[in-house]
JSON list of C-alpha atoms in Angstrom, two decimals:
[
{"chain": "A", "resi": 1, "resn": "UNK", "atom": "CA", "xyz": [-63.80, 211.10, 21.33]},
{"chain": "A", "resi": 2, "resn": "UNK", "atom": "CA", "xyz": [-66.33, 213.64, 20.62]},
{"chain": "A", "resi": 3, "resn": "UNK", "atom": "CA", "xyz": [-69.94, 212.40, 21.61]},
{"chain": "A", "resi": 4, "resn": "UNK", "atom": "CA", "xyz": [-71.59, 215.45, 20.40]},
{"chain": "A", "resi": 5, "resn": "UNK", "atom": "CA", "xyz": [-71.13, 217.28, 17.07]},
{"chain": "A", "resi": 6, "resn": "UNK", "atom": "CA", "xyz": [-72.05, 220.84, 16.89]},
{"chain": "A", "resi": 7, "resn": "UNK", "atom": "CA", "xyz": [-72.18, 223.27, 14.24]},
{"chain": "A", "resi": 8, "resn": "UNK", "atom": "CA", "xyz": [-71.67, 225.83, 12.57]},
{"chain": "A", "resi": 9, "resn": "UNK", "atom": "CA", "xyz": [-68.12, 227.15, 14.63]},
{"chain": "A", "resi": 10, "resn": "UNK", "atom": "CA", "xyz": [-69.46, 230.46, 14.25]},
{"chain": "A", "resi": 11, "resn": "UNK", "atom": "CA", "xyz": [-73.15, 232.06, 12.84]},
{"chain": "A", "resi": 12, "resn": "UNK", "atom": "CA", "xyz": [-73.68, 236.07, 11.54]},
{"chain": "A", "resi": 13, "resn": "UNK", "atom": "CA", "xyz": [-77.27, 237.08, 11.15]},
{"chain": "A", "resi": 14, "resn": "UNK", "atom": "CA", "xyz": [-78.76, 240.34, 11.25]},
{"chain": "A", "resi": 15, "resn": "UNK", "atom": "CA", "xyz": [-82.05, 241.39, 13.69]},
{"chain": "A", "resi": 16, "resn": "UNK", "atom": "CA", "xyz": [-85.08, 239.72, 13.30]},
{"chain": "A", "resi": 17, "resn": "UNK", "atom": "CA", "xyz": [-83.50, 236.55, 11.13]},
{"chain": "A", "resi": 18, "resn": "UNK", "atom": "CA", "xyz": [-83.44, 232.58, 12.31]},
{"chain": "A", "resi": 19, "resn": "UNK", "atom": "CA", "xyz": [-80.09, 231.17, 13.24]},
{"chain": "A", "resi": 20, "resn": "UNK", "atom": "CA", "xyz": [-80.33, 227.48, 13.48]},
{"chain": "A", "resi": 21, "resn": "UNK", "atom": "CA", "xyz": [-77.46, 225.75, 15.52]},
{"chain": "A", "resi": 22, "resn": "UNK", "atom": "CA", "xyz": [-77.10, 221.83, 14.70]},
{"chain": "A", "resi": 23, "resn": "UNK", "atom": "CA", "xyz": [-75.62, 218.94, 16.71]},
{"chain": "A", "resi": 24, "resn": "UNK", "atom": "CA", "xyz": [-75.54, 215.32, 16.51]},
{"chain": "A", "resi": 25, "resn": "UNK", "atom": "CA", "xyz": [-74.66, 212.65, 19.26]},
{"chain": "A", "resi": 26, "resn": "UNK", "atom": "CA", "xyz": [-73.53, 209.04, 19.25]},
{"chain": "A", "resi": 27, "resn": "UNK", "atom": "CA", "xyz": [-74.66, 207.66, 22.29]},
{"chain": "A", "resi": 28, "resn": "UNK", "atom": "CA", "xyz": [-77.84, 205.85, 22.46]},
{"chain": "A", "resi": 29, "resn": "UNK", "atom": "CA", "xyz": [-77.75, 205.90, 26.41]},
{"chain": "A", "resi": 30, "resn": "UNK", "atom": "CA", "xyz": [-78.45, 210.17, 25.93]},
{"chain": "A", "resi": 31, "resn": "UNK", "atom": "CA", "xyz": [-81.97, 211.05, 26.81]},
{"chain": "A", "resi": 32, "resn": "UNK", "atom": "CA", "xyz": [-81.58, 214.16, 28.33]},
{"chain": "A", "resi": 33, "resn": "UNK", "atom": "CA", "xyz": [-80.33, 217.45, 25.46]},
{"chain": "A", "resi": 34, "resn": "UNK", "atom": "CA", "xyz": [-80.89, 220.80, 26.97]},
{"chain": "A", "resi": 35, "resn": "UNK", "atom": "CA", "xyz": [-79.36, 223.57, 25.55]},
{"chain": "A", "resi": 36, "resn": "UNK", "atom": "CA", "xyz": [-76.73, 226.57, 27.35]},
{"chain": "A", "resi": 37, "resn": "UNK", "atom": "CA", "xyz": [-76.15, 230.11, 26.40]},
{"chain": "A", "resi": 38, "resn": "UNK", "atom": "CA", "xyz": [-72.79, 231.69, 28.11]},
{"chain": "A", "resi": 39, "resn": "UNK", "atom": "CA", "xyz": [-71.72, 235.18, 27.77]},
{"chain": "A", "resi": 40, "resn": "UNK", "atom": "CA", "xyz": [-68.56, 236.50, 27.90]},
{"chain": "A", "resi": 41, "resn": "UNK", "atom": "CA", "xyz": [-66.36, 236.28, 30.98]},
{"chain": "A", "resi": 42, "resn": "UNK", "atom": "CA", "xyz": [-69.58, 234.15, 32.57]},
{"chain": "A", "resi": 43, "resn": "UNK", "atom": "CA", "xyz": [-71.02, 230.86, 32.91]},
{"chain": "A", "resi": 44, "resn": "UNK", "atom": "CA", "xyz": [-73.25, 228.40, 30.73]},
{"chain": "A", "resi": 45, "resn": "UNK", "atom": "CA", "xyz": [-76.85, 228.95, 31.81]},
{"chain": "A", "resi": 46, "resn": "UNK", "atom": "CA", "xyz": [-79.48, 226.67, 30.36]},
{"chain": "A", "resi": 47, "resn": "UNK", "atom": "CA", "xyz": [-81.46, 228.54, 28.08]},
{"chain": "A", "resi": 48, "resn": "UNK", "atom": "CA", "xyz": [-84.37, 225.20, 26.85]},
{"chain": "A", "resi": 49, "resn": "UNK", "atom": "CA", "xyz": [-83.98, 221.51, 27.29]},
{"chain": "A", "resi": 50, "resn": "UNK", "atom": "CA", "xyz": [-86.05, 218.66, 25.68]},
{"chain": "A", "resi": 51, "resn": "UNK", "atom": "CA", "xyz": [-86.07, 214.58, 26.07]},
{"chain": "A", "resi": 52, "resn": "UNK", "atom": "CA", "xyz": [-86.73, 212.63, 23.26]},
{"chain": "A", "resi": 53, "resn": "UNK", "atom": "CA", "xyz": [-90.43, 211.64, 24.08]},
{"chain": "A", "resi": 54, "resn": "UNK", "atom": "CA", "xyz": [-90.99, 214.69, 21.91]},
{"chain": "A", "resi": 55, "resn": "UNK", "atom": "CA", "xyz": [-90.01, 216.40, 18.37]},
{"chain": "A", "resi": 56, "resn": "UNK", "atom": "CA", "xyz": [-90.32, 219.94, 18.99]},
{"chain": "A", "resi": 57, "resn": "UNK", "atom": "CA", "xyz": [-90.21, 222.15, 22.06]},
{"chain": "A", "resi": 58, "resn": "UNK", "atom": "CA", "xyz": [-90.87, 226.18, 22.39]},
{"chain": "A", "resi": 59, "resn": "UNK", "atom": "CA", "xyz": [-90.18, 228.10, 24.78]},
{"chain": "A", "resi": 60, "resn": "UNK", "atom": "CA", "xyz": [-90.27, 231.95, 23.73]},
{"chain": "A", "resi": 61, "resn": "UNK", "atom": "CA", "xyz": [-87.79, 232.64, 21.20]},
{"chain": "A", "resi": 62, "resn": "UNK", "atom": "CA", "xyz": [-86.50, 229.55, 21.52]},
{"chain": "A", "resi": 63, "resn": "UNK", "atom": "CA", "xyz": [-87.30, 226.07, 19.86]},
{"chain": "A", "resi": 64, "resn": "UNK", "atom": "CA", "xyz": [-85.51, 222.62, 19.87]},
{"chain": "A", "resi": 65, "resn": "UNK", "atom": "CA", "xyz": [-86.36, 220.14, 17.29]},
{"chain": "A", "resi": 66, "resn": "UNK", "atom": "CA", "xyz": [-85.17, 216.65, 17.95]},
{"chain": "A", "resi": 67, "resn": "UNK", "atom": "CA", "xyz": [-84.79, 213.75, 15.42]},
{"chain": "A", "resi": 68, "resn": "UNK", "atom": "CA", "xyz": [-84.20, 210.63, 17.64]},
{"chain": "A", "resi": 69, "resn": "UNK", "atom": "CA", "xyz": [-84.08, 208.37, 14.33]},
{"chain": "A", "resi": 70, "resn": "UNK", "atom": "CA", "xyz": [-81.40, 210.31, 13.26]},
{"chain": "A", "resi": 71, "resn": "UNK", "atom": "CA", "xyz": [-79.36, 211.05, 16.90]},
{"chain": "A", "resi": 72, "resn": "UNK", "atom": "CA", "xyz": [-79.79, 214.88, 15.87]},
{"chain": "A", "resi": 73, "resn": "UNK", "atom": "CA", "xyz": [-81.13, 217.88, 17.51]},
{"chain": "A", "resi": 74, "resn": "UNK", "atom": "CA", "xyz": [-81.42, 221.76, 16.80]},
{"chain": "A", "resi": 75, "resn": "UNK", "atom": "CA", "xyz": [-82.09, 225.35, 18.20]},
{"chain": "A", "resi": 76, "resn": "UNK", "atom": "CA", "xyz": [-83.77, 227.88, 16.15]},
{"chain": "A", "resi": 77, "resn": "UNK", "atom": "CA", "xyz": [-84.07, 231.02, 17.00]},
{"chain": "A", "resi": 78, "resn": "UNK", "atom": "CA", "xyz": [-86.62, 233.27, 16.41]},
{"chain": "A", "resi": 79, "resn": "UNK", "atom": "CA", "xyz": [-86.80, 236.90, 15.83]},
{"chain": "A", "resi": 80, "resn": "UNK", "atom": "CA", "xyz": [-83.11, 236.97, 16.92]},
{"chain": "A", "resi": 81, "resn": "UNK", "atom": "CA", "xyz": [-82.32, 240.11, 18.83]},
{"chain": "A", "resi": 82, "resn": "UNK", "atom": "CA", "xyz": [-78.37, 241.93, 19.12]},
{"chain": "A", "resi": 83, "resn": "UNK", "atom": "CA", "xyz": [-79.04, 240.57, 22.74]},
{"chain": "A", "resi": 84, "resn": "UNK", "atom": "CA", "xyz": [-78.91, 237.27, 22.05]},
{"chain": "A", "resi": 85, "resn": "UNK", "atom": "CA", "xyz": [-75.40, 237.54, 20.61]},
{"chain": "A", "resi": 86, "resn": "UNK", "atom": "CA", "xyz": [-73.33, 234.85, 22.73]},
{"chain": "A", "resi": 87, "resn": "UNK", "atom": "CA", "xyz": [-71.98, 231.11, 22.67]},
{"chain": "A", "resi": 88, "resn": "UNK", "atom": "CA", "xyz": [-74.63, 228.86, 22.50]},
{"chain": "A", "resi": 89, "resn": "UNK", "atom": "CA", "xyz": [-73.63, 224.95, 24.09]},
{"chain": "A", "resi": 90, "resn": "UNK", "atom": "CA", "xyz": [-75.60, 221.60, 23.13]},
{"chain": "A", "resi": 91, "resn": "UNK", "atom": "CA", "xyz": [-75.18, 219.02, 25.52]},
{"chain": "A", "resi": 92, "resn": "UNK", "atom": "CA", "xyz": [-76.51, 215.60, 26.11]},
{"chain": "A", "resi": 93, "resn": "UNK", "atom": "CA", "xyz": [-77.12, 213.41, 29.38]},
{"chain": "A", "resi": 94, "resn": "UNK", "atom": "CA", "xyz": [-78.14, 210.06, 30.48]},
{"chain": "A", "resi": 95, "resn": "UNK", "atom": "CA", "xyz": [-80.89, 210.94, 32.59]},
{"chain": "A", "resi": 96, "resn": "UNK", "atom": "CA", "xyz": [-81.00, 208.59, 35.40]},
{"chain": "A", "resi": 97, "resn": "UNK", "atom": "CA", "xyz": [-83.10, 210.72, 38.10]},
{"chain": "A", "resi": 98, "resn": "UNK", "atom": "CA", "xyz": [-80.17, 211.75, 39.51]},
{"chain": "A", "resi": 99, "resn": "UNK", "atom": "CA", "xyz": [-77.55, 214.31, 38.69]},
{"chain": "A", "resi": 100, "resn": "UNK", "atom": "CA", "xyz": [-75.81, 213.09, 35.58]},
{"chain": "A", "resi": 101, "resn": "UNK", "atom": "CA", "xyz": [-72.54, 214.39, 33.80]},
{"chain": "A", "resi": 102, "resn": "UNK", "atom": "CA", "xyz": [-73.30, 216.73, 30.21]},
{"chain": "A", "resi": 103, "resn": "UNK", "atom": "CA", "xyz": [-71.57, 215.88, 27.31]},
{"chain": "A", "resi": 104, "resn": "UNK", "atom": "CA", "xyz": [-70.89, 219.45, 25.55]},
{"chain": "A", "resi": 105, "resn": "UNK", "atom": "CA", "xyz": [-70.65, 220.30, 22.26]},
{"chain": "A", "resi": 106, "resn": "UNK", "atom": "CA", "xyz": [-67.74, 222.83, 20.85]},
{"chain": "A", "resi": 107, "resn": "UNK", "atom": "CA", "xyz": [-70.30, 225.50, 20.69]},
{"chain": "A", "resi": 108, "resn": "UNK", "atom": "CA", "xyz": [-71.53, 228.33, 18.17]},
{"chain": "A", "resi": 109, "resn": "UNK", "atom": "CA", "xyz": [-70.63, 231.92, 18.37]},
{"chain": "A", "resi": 110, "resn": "UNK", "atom": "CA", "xyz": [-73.69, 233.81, 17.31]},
{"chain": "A", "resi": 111, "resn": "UNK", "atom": "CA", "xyz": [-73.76, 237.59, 16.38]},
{"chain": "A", "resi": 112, "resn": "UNK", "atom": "CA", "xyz": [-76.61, 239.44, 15.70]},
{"chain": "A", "resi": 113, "resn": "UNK", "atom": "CA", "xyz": [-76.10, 242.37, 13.92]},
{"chain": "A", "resi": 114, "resn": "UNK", "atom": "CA", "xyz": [-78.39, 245.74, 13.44]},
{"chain": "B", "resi": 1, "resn": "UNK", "atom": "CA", "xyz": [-75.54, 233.95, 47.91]},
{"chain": "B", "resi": 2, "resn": "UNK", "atom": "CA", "xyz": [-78.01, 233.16, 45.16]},
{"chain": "B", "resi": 3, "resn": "UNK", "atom": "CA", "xyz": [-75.64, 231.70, 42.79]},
{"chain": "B", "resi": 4, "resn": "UNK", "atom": "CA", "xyz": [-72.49, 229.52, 42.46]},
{"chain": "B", "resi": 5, "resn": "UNK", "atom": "CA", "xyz": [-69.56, 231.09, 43.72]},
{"chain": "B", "resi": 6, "resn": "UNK", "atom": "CA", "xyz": [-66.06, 230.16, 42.25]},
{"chain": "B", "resi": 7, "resn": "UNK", "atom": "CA", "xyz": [-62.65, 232.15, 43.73]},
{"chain": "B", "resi": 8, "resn": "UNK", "atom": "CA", "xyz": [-59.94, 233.24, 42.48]},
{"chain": "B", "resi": 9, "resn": "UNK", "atom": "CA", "xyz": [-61.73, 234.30, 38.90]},
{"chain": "B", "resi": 10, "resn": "UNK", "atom": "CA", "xyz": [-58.41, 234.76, 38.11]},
{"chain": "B", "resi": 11, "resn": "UNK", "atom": "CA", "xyz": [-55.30, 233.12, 38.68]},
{"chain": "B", "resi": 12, "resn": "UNK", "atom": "CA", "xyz": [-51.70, 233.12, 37.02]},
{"chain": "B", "resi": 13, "resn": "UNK", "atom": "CA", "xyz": [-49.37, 231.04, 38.05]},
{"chain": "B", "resi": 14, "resn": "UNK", "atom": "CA", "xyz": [-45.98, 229.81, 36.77]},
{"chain": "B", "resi": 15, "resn": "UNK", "atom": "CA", "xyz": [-45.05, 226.17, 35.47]},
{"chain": "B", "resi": 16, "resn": "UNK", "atom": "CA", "xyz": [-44.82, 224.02, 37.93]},
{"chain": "B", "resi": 17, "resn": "UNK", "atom": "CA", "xyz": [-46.31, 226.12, 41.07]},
{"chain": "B", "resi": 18, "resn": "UNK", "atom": "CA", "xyz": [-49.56, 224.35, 43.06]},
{"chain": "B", "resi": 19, "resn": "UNK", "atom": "CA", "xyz": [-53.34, 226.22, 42.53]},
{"chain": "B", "resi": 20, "resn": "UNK", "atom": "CA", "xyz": [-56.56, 225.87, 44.42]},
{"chain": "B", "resi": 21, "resn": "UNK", "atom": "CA", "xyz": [-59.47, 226.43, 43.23]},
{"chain": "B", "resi": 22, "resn": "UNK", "atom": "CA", "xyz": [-62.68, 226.64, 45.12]},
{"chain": "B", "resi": 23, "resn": "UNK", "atom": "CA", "xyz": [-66.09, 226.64, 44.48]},
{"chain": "B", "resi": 24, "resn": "UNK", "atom": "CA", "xyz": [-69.14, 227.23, 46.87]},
{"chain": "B", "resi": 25, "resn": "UNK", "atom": "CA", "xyz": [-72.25, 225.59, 45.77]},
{"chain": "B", "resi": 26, "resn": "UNK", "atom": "CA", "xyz": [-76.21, 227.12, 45.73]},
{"chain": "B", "resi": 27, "resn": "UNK", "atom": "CA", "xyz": [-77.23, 226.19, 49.37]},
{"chain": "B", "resi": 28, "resn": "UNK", "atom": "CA", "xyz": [-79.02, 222.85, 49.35]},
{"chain": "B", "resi": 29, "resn": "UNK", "atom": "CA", "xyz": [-77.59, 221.46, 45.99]},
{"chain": "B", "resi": 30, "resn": "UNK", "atom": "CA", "xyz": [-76.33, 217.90, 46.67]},
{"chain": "B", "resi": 31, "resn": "UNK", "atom": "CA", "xyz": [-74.53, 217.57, 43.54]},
{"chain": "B", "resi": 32, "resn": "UNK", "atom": "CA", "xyz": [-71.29, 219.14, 42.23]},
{"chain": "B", "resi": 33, "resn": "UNK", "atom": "CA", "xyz": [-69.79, 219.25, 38.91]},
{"chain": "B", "resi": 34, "resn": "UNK", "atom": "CA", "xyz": [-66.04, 220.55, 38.00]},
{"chain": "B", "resi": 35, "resn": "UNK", "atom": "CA", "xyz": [-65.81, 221.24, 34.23]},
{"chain": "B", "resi": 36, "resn": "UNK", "atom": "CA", "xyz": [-62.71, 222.14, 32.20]},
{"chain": "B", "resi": 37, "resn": "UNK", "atom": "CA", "xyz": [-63.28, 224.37, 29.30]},
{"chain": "B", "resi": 38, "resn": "UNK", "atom": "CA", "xyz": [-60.69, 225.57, 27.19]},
{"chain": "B", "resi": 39, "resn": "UNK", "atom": "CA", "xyz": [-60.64, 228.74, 24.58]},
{"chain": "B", "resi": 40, "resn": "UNK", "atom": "CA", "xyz": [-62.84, 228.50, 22.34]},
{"chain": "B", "resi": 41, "resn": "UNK", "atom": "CA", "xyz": [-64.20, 225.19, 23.39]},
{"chain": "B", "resi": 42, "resn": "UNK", "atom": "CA", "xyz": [-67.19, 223.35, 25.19]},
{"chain": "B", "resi": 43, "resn": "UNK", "atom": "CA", "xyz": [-67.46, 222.40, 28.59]},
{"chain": "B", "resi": 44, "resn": "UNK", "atom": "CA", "xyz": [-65.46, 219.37, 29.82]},
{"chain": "B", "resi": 45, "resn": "UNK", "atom": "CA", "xyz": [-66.40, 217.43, 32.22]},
{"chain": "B", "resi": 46, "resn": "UNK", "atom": "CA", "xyz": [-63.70, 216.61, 35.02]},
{"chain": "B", "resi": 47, "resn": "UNK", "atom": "CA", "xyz": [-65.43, 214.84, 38.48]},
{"chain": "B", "resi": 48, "resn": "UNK", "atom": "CA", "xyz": [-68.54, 214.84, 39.88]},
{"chain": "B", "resi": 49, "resn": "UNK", "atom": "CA", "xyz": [-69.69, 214.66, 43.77]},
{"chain": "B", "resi": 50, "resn": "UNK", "atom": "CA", "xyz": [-73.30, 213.81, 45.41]},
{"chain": "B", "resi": 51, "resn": "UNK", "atom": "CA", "xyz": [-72.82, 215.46, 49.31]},
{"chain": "B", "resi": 52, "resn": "UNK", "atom": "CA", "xyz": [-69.22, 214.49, 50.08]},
{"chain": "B", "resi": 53, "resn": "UNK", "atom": "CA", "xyz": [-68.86, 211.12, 47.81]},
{"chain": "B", "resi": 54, "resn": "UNK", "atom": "CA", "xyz": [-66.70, 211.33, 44.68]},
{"chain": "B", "resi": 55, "resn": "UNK", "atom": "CA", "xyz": [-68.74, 209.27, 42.65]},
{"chain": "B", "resi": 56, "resn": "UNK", "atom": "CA", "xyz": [-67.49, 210.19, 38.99]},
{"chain": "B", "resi": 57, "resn": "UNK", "atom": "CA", "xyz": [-63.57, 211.38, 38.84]},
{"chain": "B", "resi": 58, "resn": "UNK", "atom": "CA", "xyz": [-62.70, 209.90, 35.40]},
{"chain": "B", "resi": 59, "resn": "UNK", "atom": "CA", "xyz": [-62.24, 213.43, 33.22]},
{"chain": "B", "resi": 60, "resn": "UNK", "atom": "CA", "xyz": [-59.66, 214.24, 35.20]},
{"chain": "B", "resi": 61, "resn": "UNK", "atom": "CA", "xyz": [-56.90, 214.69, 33.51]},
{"chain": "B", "resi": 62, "resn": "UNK", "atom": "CA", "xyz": [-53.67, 213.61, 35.36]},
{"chain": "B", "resi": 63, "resn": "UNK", "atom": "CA", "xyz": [-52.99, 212.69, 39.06]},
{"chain": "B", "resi": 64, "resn": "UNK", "atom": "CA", "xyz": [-51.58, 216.20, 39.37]},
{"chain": "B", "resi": 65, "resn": "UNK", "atom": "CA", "xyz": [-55.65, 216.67, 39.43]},
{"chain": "B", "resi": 66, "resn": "UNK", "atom": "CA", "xyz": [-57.28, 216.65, 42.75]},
{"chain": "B", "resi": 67, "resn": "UNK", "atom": "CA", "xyz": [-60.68, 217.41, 43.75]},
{"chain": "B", "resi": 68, "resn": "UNK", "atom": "CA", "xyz": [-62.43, 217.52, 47.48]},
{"chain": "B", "resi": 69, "resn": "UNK", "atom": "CA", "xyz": [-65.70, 218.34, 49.11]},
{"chain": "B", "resi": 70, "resn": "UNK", "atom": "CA", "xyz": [-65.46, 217.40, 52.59]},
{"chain": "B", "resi": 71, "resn": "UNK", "atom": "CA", "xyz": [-68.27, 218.14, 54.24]},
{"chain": "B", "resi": 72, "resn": "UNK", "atom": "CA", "xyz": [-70.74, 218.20, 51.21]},
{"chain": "B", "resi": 73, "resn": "UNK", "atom": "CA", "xyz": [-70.84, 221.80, 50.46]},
{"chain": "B", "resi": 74, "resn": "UNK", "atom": "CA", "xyz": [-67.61, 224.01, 49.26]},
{"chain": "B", "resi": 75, "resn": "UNK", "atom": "CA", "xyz": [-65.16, 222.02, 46.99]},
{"chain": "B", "resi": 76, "resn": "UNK", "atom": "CA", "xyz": [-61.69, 222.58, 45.71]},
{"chain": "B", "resi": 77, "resn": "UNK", "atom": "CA", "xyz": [-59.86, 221.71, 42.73]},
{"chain": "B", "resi": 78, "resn": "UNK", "atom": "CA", "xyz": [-56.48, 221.14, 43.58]},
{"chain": "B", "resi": 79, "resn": "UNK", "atom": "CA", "xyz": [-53.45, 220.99, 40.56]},
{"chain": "B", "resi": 80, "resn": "UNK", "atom": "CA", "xyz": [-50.37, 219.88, 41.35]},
{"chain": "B", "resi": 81, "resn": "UNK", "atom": "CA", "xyz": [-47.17, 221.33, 39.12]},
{"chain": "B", "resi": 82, "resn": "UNK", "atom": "CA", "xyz": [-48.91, 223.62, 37.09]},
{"chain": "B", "resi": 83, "resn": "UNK", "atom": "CA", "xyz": [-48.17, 222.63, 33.53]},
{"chain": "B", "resi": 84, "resn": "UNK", "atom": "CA", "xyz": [-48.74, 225.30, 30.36]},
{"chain": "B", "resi": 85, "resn": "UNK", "atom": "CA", "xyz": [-52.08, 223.19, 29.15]},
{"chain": "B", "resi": 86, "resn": "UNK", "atom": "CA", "xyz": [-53.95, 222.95, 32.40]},
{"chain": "B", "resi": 87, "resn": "UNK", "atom": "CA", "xyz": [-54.50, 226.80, 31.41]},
{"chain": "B", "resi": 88, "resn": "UNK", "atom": "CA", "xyz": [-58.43, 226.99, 30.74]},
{"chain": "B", "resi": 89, "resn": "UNK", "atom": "CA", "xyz": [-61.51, 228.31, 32.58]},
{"chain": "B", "resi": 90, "resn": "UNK", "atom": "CA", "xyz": [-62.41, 225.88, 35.87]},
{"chain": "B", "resi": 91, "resn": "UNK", "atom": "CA", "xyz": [-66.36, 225.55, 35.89]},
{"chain": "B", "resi": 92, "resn": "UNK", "atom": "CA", "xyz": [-68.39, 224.74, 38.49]},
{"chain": "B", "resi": 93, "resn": "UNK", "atom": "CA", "xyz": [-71.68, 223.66, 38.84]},
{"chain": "B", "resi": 94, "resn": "UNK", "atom": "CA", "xyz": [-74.45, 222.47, 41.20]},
{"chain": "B", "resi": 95, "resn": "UNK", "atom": "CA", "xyz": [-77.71, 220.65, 40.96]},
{"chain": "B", "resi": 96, "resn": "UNK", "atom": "CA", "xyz": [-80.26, 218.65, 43.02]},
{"chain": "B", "resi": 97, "resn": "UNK", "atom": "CA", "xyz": [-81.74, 220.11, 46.09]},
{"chain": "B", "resi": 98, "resn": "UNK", "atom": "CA", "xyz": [-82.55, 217.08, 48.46]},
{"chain": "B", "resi": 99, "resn": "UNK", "atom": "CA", "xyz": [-85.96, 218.03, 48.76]},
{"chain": "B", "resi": 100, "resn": "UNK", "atom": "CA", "xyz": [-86.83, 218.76, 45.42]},
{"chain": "B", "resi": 101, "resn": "UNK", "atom": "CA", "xyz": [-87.17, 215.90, 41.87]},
{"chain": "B", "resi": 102, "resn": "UNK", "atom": "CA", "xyz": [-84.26, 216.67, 40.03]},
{"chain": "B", "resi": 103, "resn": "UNK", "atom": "CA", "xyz": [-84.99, 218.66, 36.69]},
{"chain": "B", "resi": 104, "resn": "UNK", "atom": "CA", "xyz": [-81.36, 218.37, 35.18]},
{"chain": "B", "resi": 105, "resn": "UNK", "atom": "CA", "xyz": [-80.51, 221.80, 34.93]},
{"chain": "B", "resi": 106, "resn": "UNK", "atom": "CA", "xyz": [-77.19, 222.52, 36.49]},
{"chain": "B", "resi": 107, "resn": "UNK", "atom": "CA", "xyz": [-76.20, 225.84, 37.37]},
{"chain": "B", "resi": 108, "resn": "UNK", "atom": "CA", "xyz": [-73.05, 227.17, 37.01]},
{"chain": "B", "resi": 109, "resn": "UNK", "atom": "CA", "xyz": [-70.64, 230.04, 38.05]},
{"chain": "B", "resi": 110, "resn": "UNK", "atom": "CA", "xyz": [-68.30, 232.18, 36.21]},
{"chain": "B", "resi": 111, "resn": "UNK", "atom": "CA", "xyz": [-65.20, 230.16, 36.70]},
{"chain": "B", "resi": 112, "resn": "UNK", "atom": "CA", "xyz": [-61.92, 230.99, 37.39]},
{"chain": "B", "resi": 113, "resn": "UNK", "atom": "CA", "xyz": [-59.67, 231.49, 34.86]},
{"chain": "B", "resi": 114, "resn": "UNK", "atom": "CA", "xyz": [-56.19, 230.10, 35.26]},
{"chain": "B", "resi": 115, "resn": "UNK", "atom": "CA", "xyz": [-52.68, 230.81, 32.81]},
{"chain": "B", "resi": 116, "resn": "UNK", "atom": "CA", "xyz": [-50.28, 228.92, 33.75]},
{"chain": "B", "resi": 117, "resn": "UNK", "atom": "CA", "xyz": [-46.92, 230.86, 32.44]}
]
């Protein structure tokens, strides 16, 4: 059962364009979506993270907008850069004040090309 | 160190054999995560500890599955009888300093990557 719903599978844009990564969750109990960026042959690190008390959130490069009447979120980046090629992760957590488990997405390969 | 530490990155073993897999935690972090994340896929979650309690176990996949933290820091990830698809990339990740309010980011390392032949 797949909680979250990511896509595209895989995004091409070239330097300086706006790749927008979608997902969608099921759960009503989610109130927690960050978002993770993992390079090859590493780890997930968590590049922005919003709660639902709010639409948009920037952070750099980086923006979320979330849709809570429609269970959807998004990443947009700006100004992409050949550096930012890497799997990007949504996720999505109860957040109960303590540590709760993610729910991950399948995840979008992004290249940025020159 | 500064980071979370996972060992062996790499491990091959054949069909049926045992594997451990251990992770050491950023000092301080109370809680632990073990994720499962196969090619090409997401993160998938697999147990969960807060100091030495199990609290969470239910992505584990089989009973051959086995996951400790004794003393509330380093953990392992114990599989039993090695089959072909438990070959993925083991996460690990910690969160939650006791003295700090928990901010939901969990950090993770670079897992260890077992093929099981």
């Amino acid at each position: 059962q797949q909680q979250v719903k990511q896509s595209p599978q895989s995004l091409i844009v070239q330097k300086g364009g706006i790749p927008i990564i979608n997902c969608a969750y099921e759960n009503t109990a989610f109130d927690y979506f960050p978002w993770y960026q993992q390079f090859p042959g590493k780890g997930p690190a968590l590049l922005i993270a919003i709660r639902p008390d709010v639409s948009e959130k920037k952070e750099g490069r980086f923006t979320i907008s979330f849709n809570k009447s429609a269970k959807q979120f998004s990443l947009h980046i700006m100004d992409s850069q050949p550096g930012d090629s890497a799997t990007y992760f949504c996720a999505a957590s109860p957040h109960t004040g303590t540590a709760s488990k993610l729910t991950f997405g399948t995840g979008t390969r992004l290249q940025v090309t020159l | 160190g500064a980071g979370v530490s996972q060992s062996p990155r790499y491990k091959v073993a054949k069909r049926g054999q045992d594997v451990a897999l251990r992770c050491d935690p950023i000092s301080g972090h109370v809680s632990l995560f073990w994720y499962q994340q196969a090619l090409g896929q997401g993160p998938e979650f697999l147990t969960y500890f807060q100091n030495e309690a199990q609290l969470d176990k239910s992505g584990l996949p089989s009973d051959r599955f086995f996951a400790e933290r004794p003393e509330g820091s380093v953990s392992t990830l114990k599989i039993q009888r090695t089959q072909q698809e438990d070959s993925a990339v083991y996460l690990c990740a910690s969160s939650l300093r006791r003295d700090r309010r928990y901010t939901g980011e969990l950090f993770f390392g670079e897992g260890s990557r077992l093929t099981v032949l």
